[in-house]
Structures are given as C-alpha cells and as structure tokens.
Amino acid sequence: MSRIVVTLGPATQDPAILEQVVKAGADSFRFPASKASVASLAELAAGVSSVAAGLGRTPDLLLDLPGAKTRFTNDDQFSLKGVSRVLVHFAPVPSDVHRDVPVLGLTGADISGRVDAGDILLVGDGEDALRVERVEPDHCVTIPLTTGFLGKRRGVALPGGSVPASGLTDRDRAALETVPGSVFGAVIISFVESADAVREARAVMAAAADGHAVPPVIAKVETRAGVAAVREIAACADAVLLGRGDLLLDSGPLEFFDLCEAVRTGTAEVGCPLVVGTQLLTSLSDGWLPHRSELAYVSELLRSGTSGLMLADETAAGTAPVRTVELLRDLRERYRGTGEVPPLFPARPAAAPAGGE
C-alpha cells in the first residue's frame, strides 16, 4: 500500500484547503528547504500537524534539504514570453527581473568555467531552457528557448552530468542539527551518491540530539552516480526517494527509464522502502483528466507496491491539489485495495536513539 506524499506550498497552506487534502488521503507532507528557512517550515509543519490531529491523523512530516544545487536568486517570477535575452551572473548577486534584459544571479554549485556559447541551461526540471549566446568572465548572456514563467529560485543545470556533487553542504548540516526533537519526523538529503552522506547526516543529528531520537534519513537518488551506488545507499538509508526531475537533467532522455528501473530493482533487492517523485499528475493543473502517460505510470507504480508516491508542483502550486490527491487515493484503492496504510519506515518503527544506528 503506497503512502501519498504531498509537498506543501502556496496552493495547500490555507487551513481549509489543507484540511481537505488530509481528508482526501495525504499520508505524508514534504517541506522543501530550497526556498524557505527551516524555522519557517517548522511553523508550517506544526500547523499541518495541528490540522491533521483534529482529523485523527498523524502524517509523516518530512524536511527536504536542498544540497548544493545551483539556483537563480530571483524572488519574483516573470514570464519569458517576449523576452529576447536574459543575463545570468555566475555569482549570487541580487536578481532584477524587471529590466528589459532581466538579470539573474546564481547560488549553489558554481558553473562558471563550464559554460560555453551554444550550451543550453535547463531551468527547473527542464520545463524551460536558455541557450548561451556569449560568455564573459563573470556572466553569460542567454536567449530563451521557451516562453514559460520562471518561478522563484528555480534550479539551473547544464544537460548531461553537470548537477552538483554529492555530499552535505554547510547549510544542510546546520539544518540537520535542528531536526532531533523538532516537529519533523524524518529528513530527506539530496544528491546522495554513496552511503557516506547518509552516515554523515545521522552523525550530525546524533551529535546535536541532546537525548532526542535521531530521525530516519531518506536518501534522494537523482544522479547517474547515485543510481550506480543505489544498493549501497539503500542498505544504509531508511528509505530512498527517486528524484526523477534532476535524474532526467543528469541522464538525458535516452538513459532515463533504465536508470529509474535500476533504482526500483535495487531498492527492492535490499528491501528498502522507495518513494517515487515528481511530476506524477501535473496535467491535472491544466486539464480535468490526467495525461494517459501519467495515469499509466502511476497505476503501474501502485500495482507494483511502491512504498510512496510524491506529489510536488501538483500540491505545492497546482490549481487542483485536492482533486489530485483524491485521484491518487482512488487509484491506490483500485490497485492495492483499502485498509490501513503501513508506515513509511517499517524496518525502523521508532527512530534509533541518539548515537545509534
């Protein structure tokens, strides 16, 4: 029986909508720390816990740490429609999206020295793209190839292996120190390429636990290197999250399916719970029925017994978060039946005490 993991965002923060989402079948809530402070997310998580408790529910509250992914610095979204050029600084300078030529800074992994004229910068999960027209020492000038809305602090990648290196950042470590004893019941770490990152995350939390339990660690596998080490990672982590968005950016479209299948089979062989995200039912934000490809893929994941399915933009920013969760719940009942949904971490029903594995 798959758990339904909902990413909280502007579309689901209203208490009335949040209550409907919980009633619709949300089992877990994900709180991404890529665009918000951990303290503010903890406040949101406490609100979710309160609403759920009023309905007799105790969902998982999952803090998702961003890792070293390169991101734009803009806090205002803007449309690429009608924009002929975008200037991208390689440093974390403030963005100004209101100029005739919008200016964007970059945080995270440094891509300077790896950008040449003609390269394509992929934005988000590849929804938008910018072609590099020319490169200067501290910036590049790009031409938009798409006309979508460039949202707040979207991720940036060069296609084919230019995602950030694995390992925890200083920001990740600072966040991990606050997790034991907090409202969050588990933590997700990004761009995991070996079991060492999982062990380090546990060690950081154990050192700061002060008698509190060390929460479970979910390892996000989203690079080719991570897939190659998935059995080692799955044997150490409490669960694995297949991050399909960044995996596609790293792999390209031809290798993508085989890599996803490698994660599914690798985690199954080790007996590690697997959560699959993202873009599972995004078409419901634009239409009444889901795309056939989405419906078929989600149904197969449910039928195969995948431990969790994670909704992202569908519930964080989509126009139909409640209906999306309801459909996922109904599909789960169709293919897995009704009954109590098992915990996400069956191997560790209670978190290990501080200092232990």
GROMACS .gro file of C-alpha atoms in nm:
model
  357
    1MET     CA    1   0.000   0.000   0.000
    2SER     CA    2   0.166   0.321  -0.116
    3ARG     CA    3   0.174   0.630   0.101
    4ILE     CA    4   0.069   0.957  -0.062
    5VAL     CA    5   0.337   1.222  -0.004
    6VAL     CA    6   0.219   1.581  -0.051
    7THR     CA    7   0.458   1.872  -0.100
    8LEU     CA    8   0.329   2.172   0.092
    9GLY     CA    9   0.327   2.507  -0.087
   10PRO     CA   10   0.113   2.814  -0.156
   11ALA     CA   11  -0.166   2.600  -0.303
   12THR     CA   12  -0.207   2.397   0.016
   13GLN     CA   13  -0.114   2.630   0.303
   14ASP     CA   14  -0.465   2.765   0.357
   15PRO     CA   15  -0.607   2.569   0.655
   16ALA     CA   16  -0.934   2.495   0.473
   17ILE     CA   17  -0.752   2.350   0.170
   18LEU     CA   18  -0.505   2.170   0.395
   19GLU     CA   19  -0.791   2.002   0.580
   20GLN     CA   20  -0.940   1.884   0.251
   21VAL     CA   21  -0.602   1.747   0.142
   22VAL     CA   22  -0.567   1.548   0.464
   23LYS     CA   23  -0.922   1.416   0.431
   24ALA     CA   24  -0.851   1.326   0.068
   25GLY     CA   25  -0.580   1.084   0.176
   26ALA     CA   26  -0.244   1.258   0.231
   27ASP     CA   27  -0.025   1.032   0.445
   28SER     CA   28   0.297   1.238   0.448
   29PHE     CA   29   0.394   1.601   0.392
   30ARG     CA   30   0.720   1.721   0.239
   31PHE     CA   31   0.865   2.062   0.329
   32PRO     CA   32   1.134   2.176   0.077
   33ALA     CA   33   1.408   2.389   0.230
   34SER     CA   34   1.538   2.514  -0.106
   35LYS     CA   35   1.336   2.838  -0.093
   36ALA     CA   36   1.247   2.883   0.274
   37SER     CA   37   1.416   2.874   0.614
   38VAL     CA   38   1.392   2.565   0.829
   39ALA     CA   39   1.236   2.774   1.107
   40SER     CA   40   0.954   2.894   0.882
   41LEU     CA   41   0.899   2.540   0.755
   42ALA     CA   42   0.880   2.414   1.113
   43GLU     CA   43   0.597   2.660   1.176
   44LEU     CA   44   0.414   2.532   0.869
   45ALA     CA   45   0.474   2.173   0.977
   46ALA     CA   46   0.330   2.245   1.322
   47GLY     CA   47   0.020   2.384   1.152
   48VAL     CA   48  -0.013   2.072   0.939
   49SER     CA   49   0.026   1.855   1.248
   50SER     CA   50  -0.247   2.051   1.428
   51VAL     CA   51  -0.493   2.026   1.137
   52ALA     CA   52  -0.423   1.656   1.094
   53ALA     CA   53  -0.459   1.587   1.467
   54GLY     CA   54  -0.803   1.745   1.456
   55LEU     CA   55  -0.896   1.484   1.198
   56GLY     CA   56  -0.740   1.198   1.391
   57ARG     CA   57  -0.442   1.170   1.155
   58THR     CA   58  -0.066   1.167   1.221
   59PRO     CA   59   0.108   1.219   0.887
   60ASP     CA   60   0.484   1.198   0.836
   61LEU     CA   61   0.644   1.544   0.834
   62LEU     CA   62   0.950   1.532   0.607
   63LEU     CA   63   1.213   1.808   0.589
   64ASP     CA   64   1.375   1.808   0.242
   65LEU     CA   65   1.725   1.961   0.238
   66PRO     CA   66   1.840   2.109  -0.095
   67GLY     CA   67   2.205   2.008  -0.122
   68ALA     CA   68   2.437   2.208  -0.348
   69LYS     CA   69   2.209   2.255  -0.646
   70THR     CA   70   2.268   2.571  -0.850
   71ARG     CA   71   1.969   2.806  -0.836
   72PHE     CA   72   1.869   3.150  -0.958
   73THR     CA   73   1.847   3.422  -0.691
   74ASN     CA   74   1.517   3.578  -0.800
   75ASP     CA   75   1.230   3.611  -0.551
   76ASP     CA   76   0.989   3.738  -0.819
   77GLN     CA   77   0.868   3.517  -1.101
   78PHE     CA   78   0.848   3.651  -1.455
   79SER     CA   79   0.736   3.537  -1.796
   80LEU     CA   80   0.990   3.451  -2.062
   81LYS     CA   81   0.735   3.535  -2.328
   82GLY     CA   82   0.859   3.831  -2.531
   83VAL     CA   83   1.199   3.831  -2.356
   84SER     CA   84   1.481   3.822  -2.610
   85ARG     CA   85   1.779   3.799  -2.372
   86VAL     CA   86   1.848   3.705  -2.007
   87LEU     CA   87   2.177   3.794  -1.836
   88VAL     CA   88   2.295   3.527  -1.591
   89HIS     CA   89   2.564   3.617  -1.336
   90PHE     CA   90   2.777   3.329  -1.209
   91ALA     CA   91   2.783   3.482  -0.858
   92PRO     CA   92   2.493   3.514  -0.608
   93VAL     CA   93   2.417   3.876  -0.700
   94PRO     CA   94   2.061   4.005  -0.647
   95SER     CA   95   1.832   3.949  -0.942
   96ASP     CA   96   1.642   4.220  -1.125
   97VAL     CA   97   1.373   4.064  -1.342
   98HIS     CA   98   1.205   4.394  -1.427
   99ARG     CA   99   1.469   4.520  -1.670
  100ASP     CA  100   1.432   4.495  -2.045
  101VAL     CA  101   1.706   4.232  -2.019
  102PRO     CA  102   1.633   4.051  -1.690
  103VAL     CA  103   1.934   3.988  -1.466
  104LEU     CA  104   1.965   3.670  -1.260
  105GLY     CA  105   2.230   3.567  -1.008
  106LEU     CA  106   2.321   3.209  -0.915
  107THR     CA  107   2.368   3.031  -0.580
  108GLY     CA  108   2.494   2.682  -0.507
  109ALA     CA  109   2.737   2.489  -0.723
  110ASP     CA  110   2.949   2.718  -0.942
  111ILE     CA  111   2.901   2.667  -1.317
  112SER     CA  112   3.148   2.934  -1.431
  113GLY     CA  113   3.420   2.781  -1.644
  114ARG     CA  114   3.181   2.508  -1.754
  115VAL     CA  115   2.964   2.726  -1.978
  116ASP     CA  116   3.037   2.781  -2.346
  117ALA     CA  117   2.849   2.962  -2.621
  118GLY     CA  118   2.584   2.730  -2.760
  119ASP     CA  119   2.526   2.545  -2.431
  120ILE     CA  120   2.171   2.503  -2.301
  121LEU     CA  121   2.085   2.599  -1.943
  122LEU     CA  122   1.791   2.390  -1.824
  123VAL     CA  123   1.559   2.551  -1.571
  124GLY     CA  124   1.361   2.364  -1.307
  125ASP     CA  125   1.304   2.008  -1.422
  126GLY     CA  126   1.363   2.111  -1.782
  127GLU     CA  127   1.038   2.297  -1.840
  128ASP     CA  128   1.231   2.600  -1.965
  129ALA     CA  129   1.564   2.642  -2.141
  130LEU     CA  130   1.811   2.922  -2.212
  131ARG     CA  131   2.072   2.900  -2.491
  132VAL     CA  132   2.405   3.064  -2.408
  133GLU     CA  133   2.478   3.331  -2.668
  134ARG     CA  134   2.809   3.457  -2.529
  135VAL     CA  135   3.021   3.412  -2.217
  136GLU     CA  136   3.203   3.680  -2.018
  137PRO     CA  137   3.428   3.622  -1.713
  138ASP     CA  138   3.151   3.683  -1.458
  139HIS     CA  139   2.831   3.622  -1.656
  140CYS     CA  140   2.673   3.487  -1.970
  141VAL     CA  141   2.403   3.625  -2.199
  142THR     CA  142   2.132   3.376  -2.290
  143ILE     CA  143   1.841   3.351  -2.534
  144PRO     CA  144   1.516   3.199  -2.400
  145LEU     CA  145   1.406   2.893  -2.598
  146THR     CA  146   1.072   2.867  -2.415
  147THR     CA  147   0.801   3.109  -2.303
  148GLY     CA  148   0.706   2.979  -1.959
  149PHE     CA  149   0.705   3.154  -1.622
  150LEU     CA  150   1.042   3.147  -1.450
  151GLY     CA  151   0.943   3.094  -1.086
  152LYS     CA  152   1.118   3.182  -0.763
  153ARG     CA  153   1.473   3.047  -0.728
  154ARG     CA  154   1.438   2.772  -0.984
  155GLY     CA  155   1.718   2.522  -1.021
  156VAL     CA  156   1.964   2.550  -1.310
  157ALA     CA  157   2.159   2.271  -1.480
  158LEU     CA  158   2.363   2.200  -1.786
  159PRO     CA  159   2.237   1.887  -1.959
  160GLY     CA  160   2.444   1.573  -1.931
  161GLY     CA  161   2.619   1.543  -1.598
  162SER     CA  162   2.655   1.894  -1.462
  163VAL     CA  163   2.444   1.851  -1.150
  164PRO     CA  164   2.610   1.933  -0.815
  165ALA     CA  165   2.848   1.698  -0.643
  166SER     CA  166   2.707   1.480  -0.369
  167GLY     CA  167   2.764   1.543  -0.001
  168LEU     CA  168   2.610   1.769   0.260
  169THR     CA  169   2.651   2.146   0.244
  170ASP     CA  170   2.713   2.367   0.548
  171ARG     CA  171   2.351   2.476   0.520
  172ASP     CA  172   2.238   2.114   0.523
  173ARG     CA  173   2.446   2.040   0.833
  174ALA     CA  174   2.309   2.343   1.018
  175ALA     CA  175   1.955   2.229   0.938
  176LEU     CA  176   2.025   1.871   1.045
  177GLU     CA  177   2.137   1.992   1.388
  178THR     CA  178   1.786   2.131   1.448
  179VAL     CA  179   1.591   1.820   1.344
  180PRO     CA  180   1.615   1.590   1.650
  181GLY     CA  181   1.334   1.682   1.889
  182SER     CA  182   1.166   1.905   1.630
  183VAL     CA  183   0.829   1.868   1.463
  184PHE     CA  184   0.990   1.688   1.168
  185GLY     CA  185   0.978   1.310   1.182
  186ALA     CA  186   1.233   1.241   0.908
  187VAL     CA  187   1.481   1.424   0.687
  188ILE     CA  188   1.547   1.396   0.313
  189ILE     CA  189   1.902   1.460   0.190
  190SER     CA  190   1.963   1.545  -0.175
  191PHE     CA  191   2.208   1.425  -0.445
  192VAL     CA  192   2.318   1.119  -0.250
  193GLU     CA  193   2.585   0.923  -0.437
  194SER     CA  194   2.715   0.698  -0.158
  195ALA     CA  195   2.616   0.571   0.185
  196ASP     CA  196   2.869   0.813   0.338
  197ALA     CA  197   2.624   1.104   0.305
  198VAL     CA  198   2.359   0.906   0.494
  199ARG     CA  199   2.605   0.817   0.770
  200GLU     CA  200   2.721   1.179   0.795
  201ALA     CA  201   2.362   1.305   0.822
  202ARG     CA  202   2.295   1.064   1.108
  203ALA     CA  203   2.620   1.160   1.279
  204VAL     CA  204   2.541   1.532   1.260
  205MET     CA  205   2.195   1.475   1.410
  206ALA     CA  206   2.328   1.240   1.677
  207ALA     CA  207   2.588   1.496   1.789
  208ALA     CA  208   2.314   1.759   1.834
  209ALA     CA  209   2.038   1.529   1.961
  210ASP     CA  210   2.080   1.604   2.334
  211GLY     CA  211   1.887   1.293   2.430
  212HIS     CA  212   1.630   1.311   2.150
  213ALA     CA  213   1.587   1.031   1.900
  214VAL     CA  214   1.769   1.055   1.567
  215PRO     CA  215   1.501   1.068   1.293
  216PRO     CA  216   1.506   0.843   0.986
  217VAL     CA  217   1.707   0.955   0.682
  218ILE     CA  218   1.563   0.939   0.330
  219ALA     CA  219   1.832   0.940   0.061
  220LYS     CA  220   1.734   1.116  -0.260
  221VAL     CA  221   1.891   0.938  -0.559
  222GLU     CA  222   1.888   1.172  -0.859
  223THR     CA  223   2.215   1.127  -1.049
  224ARG     CA  224   2.374   0.852  -1.254
  225ALA     CA  225   2.639   0.812  -0.985
  226GLY     CA  226   2.367   0.774  -0.723
  227VAL     CA  227   2.194   0.507  -0.930
  228ALA     CA  228   2.522   0.318  -0.967
  229ALA     CA  229   2.552   0.306  -0.586
  230VAL     CA  230   2.182   0.257  -0.512
  231ARG     CA  231   2.218  -0.081  -0.338
  232GLU     CA  232   2.485   0.054  -0.102
  233ILE     CA  233   2.272   0.363  -0.035
  234ALA     CA  234   1.952   0.162   0.014
  235ALA     CA  235   2.125  -0.073   0.259
  236CYS     CA  236   2.216   0.226   0.478
  237ALA     CA  237   1.920   0.464   0.438
  238ASP     CA  238   1.577   0.429   0.598
  239ALA     CA  239   1.418   0.495   0.258
  240VAL     CA  240   1.518   0.609  -0.090
  241LEU     CA  241   1.349   0.887  -0.285
  242LEU     CA  242   1.383   0.856  -0.662
  243GLY     CA  243   1.421   1.218  -0.775
  244ARG     CA  244   1.316   1.188  -1.136
  245GLY     CA  245   1.345   1.559  -1.217
  246ASP     CA  246   1.717   1.602  -1.155
  247LEU     CA  247   1.786   1.248  -1.274
  248LEU     CA  248   1.650   1.341  -1.617
  249LEU     CA  249   1.871   1.650  -1.623
  250ASP     CA  250   2.174   1.437  -1.542
  251SER     CA  251   2.096   1.139  -1.763
  252GLY     CA  252   1.923   1.284  -2.066
  253PRO     CA  253   1.607   1.126  -2.209
  254LEU     CA  254   1.760   0.809  -2.358
  255GLU     CA  255   1.904   0.665  -2.035
  256PHE     CA  256   1.631   0.792  -1.805
  257PHE     CA  257   1.393   0.495  -1.799
  258ASP     CA  258   1.667   0.236  -1.748
  259LEU     CA  259   1.809   0.435  -1.456
  260CYS     CA  260   1.467   0.466  -1.292
  261GLU     CA  261   1.421   0.091  -1.325
  262ALA     CA  262   1.765   0.033  -1.174
  263VAL     CA  263   1.659   0.229  -0.865
  264ARG     CA  264   1.335   0.035  -0.837
  265THR     CA  265   1.503  -0.305  -0.865
  266GLY     CA  266   1.800  -0.207  -0.647
  267THR     CA  267   1.589  -0.088  -0.356
  268ALA     CA  268   1.362  -0.392  -0.386
  269GLU     CA  269   1.658  -0.631  -0.367
  270VAL     CA  270   1.777  -0.466  -0.047
  271GLY     CA  271   1.426  -0.437   0.099
  272CYS     CA  272   1.444  -0.059   0.132
  273PRO     CA  273   1.124   0.150   0.103
  274LEU     CA  274   1.110   0.353  -0.220
  275VAL     CA  275   0.929   0.682  -0.276
  276VAL     CA  276   0.893   0.800  -0.637
  277GLY     CA  277   0.854   1.165  -0.741
  278THR     CA  278   0.793   1.404  -0.918
  279GLN     CA  279   0.558   1.525  -1.195
  280LEU     CA  280   0.330   1.228  -1.147
  281LEU     CA  281  -0.001   1.404  -1.220
  282THR     CA  282   0.093   1.761  -1.317
  283SER     CA  283  -0.152   1.764  -1.607
  284LEU     CA  284  -0.441   1.797  -1.360
  285SER     CA  285  -0.342   2.160  -1.309
  286ASP     CA  286  -0.427   2.232  -1.673
  287GLY     CA  287  -0.695   1.976  -1.752
  288TRP     CA  288  -0.972   1.772  -1.599
  289LEU     CA  289  -0.835   1.429  -1.683
  290PRO     CA  290  -0.468   1.333  -1.635
  291HIS     CA  291  -0.247   1.262  -1.931
  292ARG     CA  292  -0.265   0.898  -2.034
  293SER     CA  293   0.109   0.851  -1.987
  294GLU     CA  294   0.090   0.984  -1.630
  295LEU     CA  295  -0.208   0.766  -1.547
  296ALA     CA  296  -0.041   0.452  -1.680
  297TYR     CA  297   0.288   0.517  -1.499
  298VAL     CA  298   0.125   0.598  -1.164
  299SER     CA  299  -0.103   0.294  -1.188
  300GLU     CA  300   0.196   0.067  -1.254
  301LEU     CA  301   0.385   0.212  -0.956
  302LEU     CA  302   0.085   0.147  -0.733
  303ARG     CA  303   0.032  -0.204  -0.866
  304SER     CA  304   0.398  -0.289  -0.807
  305GLY     CA  305   0.371  -0.188  -0.440
  306THR     CA  306   0.594   0.121  -0.441
  307SER     CA  307   0.617   0.246  -0.081
  308GLY     CA  308   0.528   0.608  -0.159
  309LEU     CA  309   0.433   0.843  -0.440
  310MET     CA  310   0.534   1.206  -0.400
  311LEU     CA  311   0.335   1.493  -0.546
  312ALA     CA  312   0.531   1.816  -0.593
  313ASP     CA  313   0.404   2.104  -0.808
  314GLU     CA  314   0.061   1.937  -0.817
  315THR     CA  315   0.006   2.023  -0.449
  316ALA     CA  316   0.261   2.299  -0.389
  317ALA     CA  317   0.148   2.528  -0.670
  318GLY     CA  318  -0.112   2.340  -0.877
  319THR     CA  319  -0.468   2.455  -0.931
  320ALA     CA  320  -0.630   2.128  -0.821
  321PRO     CA  321  -0.439   1.989  -0.521
  322VAL     CA  322  -0.739   1.826  -0.354
  323ARG     CA  323  -0.865   1.658  -0.669
  324THR     CA  324  -0.513   1.532  -0.744
  325VAL     CA  325  -0.479   1.368  -0.402
  326GLU     CA  326  -0.829   1.221  -0.435
  327LEU     CA  327  -0.742   1.064  -0.769
  328LEU     CA  328  -0.420   0.916  -0.631
  329ARG     CA  329  -0.615   0.777  -0.335
  330ASP     CA  330  -0.877   0.624  -0.564
  331LEU     CA  331  -0.609   0.470  -0.786
  332ARG     CA  332  -0.443   0.324  -0.477
  333GLU     CA  333  -0.770   0.165  -0.370
  334ARG     CA  334  -0.819   0.032  -0.721
  335TYR     CA  335  -0.481  -0.139  -0.741
  336ARG     CA  336  -0.392  -0.206  -0.376
  337GLY     CA  337  -0.732  -0.226  -0.206
  338THR     CA  338  -0.848  -0.049   0.107
  339GLY     CA  339  -0.717  -0.083   0.458
  340GLU     CA  340  -0.457   0.066   0.687
  341VAL     CA  341  -0.161   0.224   0.509
  342PRO     CA  342   0.166   0.085   0.652
  343PRO     CA  343   0.433   0.318   0.792
  344LEU     CA  344   0.695   0.453   0.555
  345PHE     CA  345   0.977   0.310   0.768
  346PRO     CA  346   0.870  -0.046   0.853
  347ALA     CA  347   1.225  -0.150   0.940
  348ARG     CA  348   1.250   0.127   1.200
  349PRO     CA  349   0.904   0.182   1.357
  350ALA     CA  350   1.073   0.408   1.611
  351ALA     CA  351   1.375   0.625   1.540
  352ALA     CA  352   1.704   0.500   1.681
  353PRO     CA  353   1.827   0.669   1.999
  354ALA     CA  354   2.089   0.938   1.971
  355GLY     CA  355   2.429   0.798   1.890
  356GLY     CA  356   2.291   0.472   1.749
  357GLU     CA  357   2.218   0.338   1.402
   0.00000   0.00000   0.00000
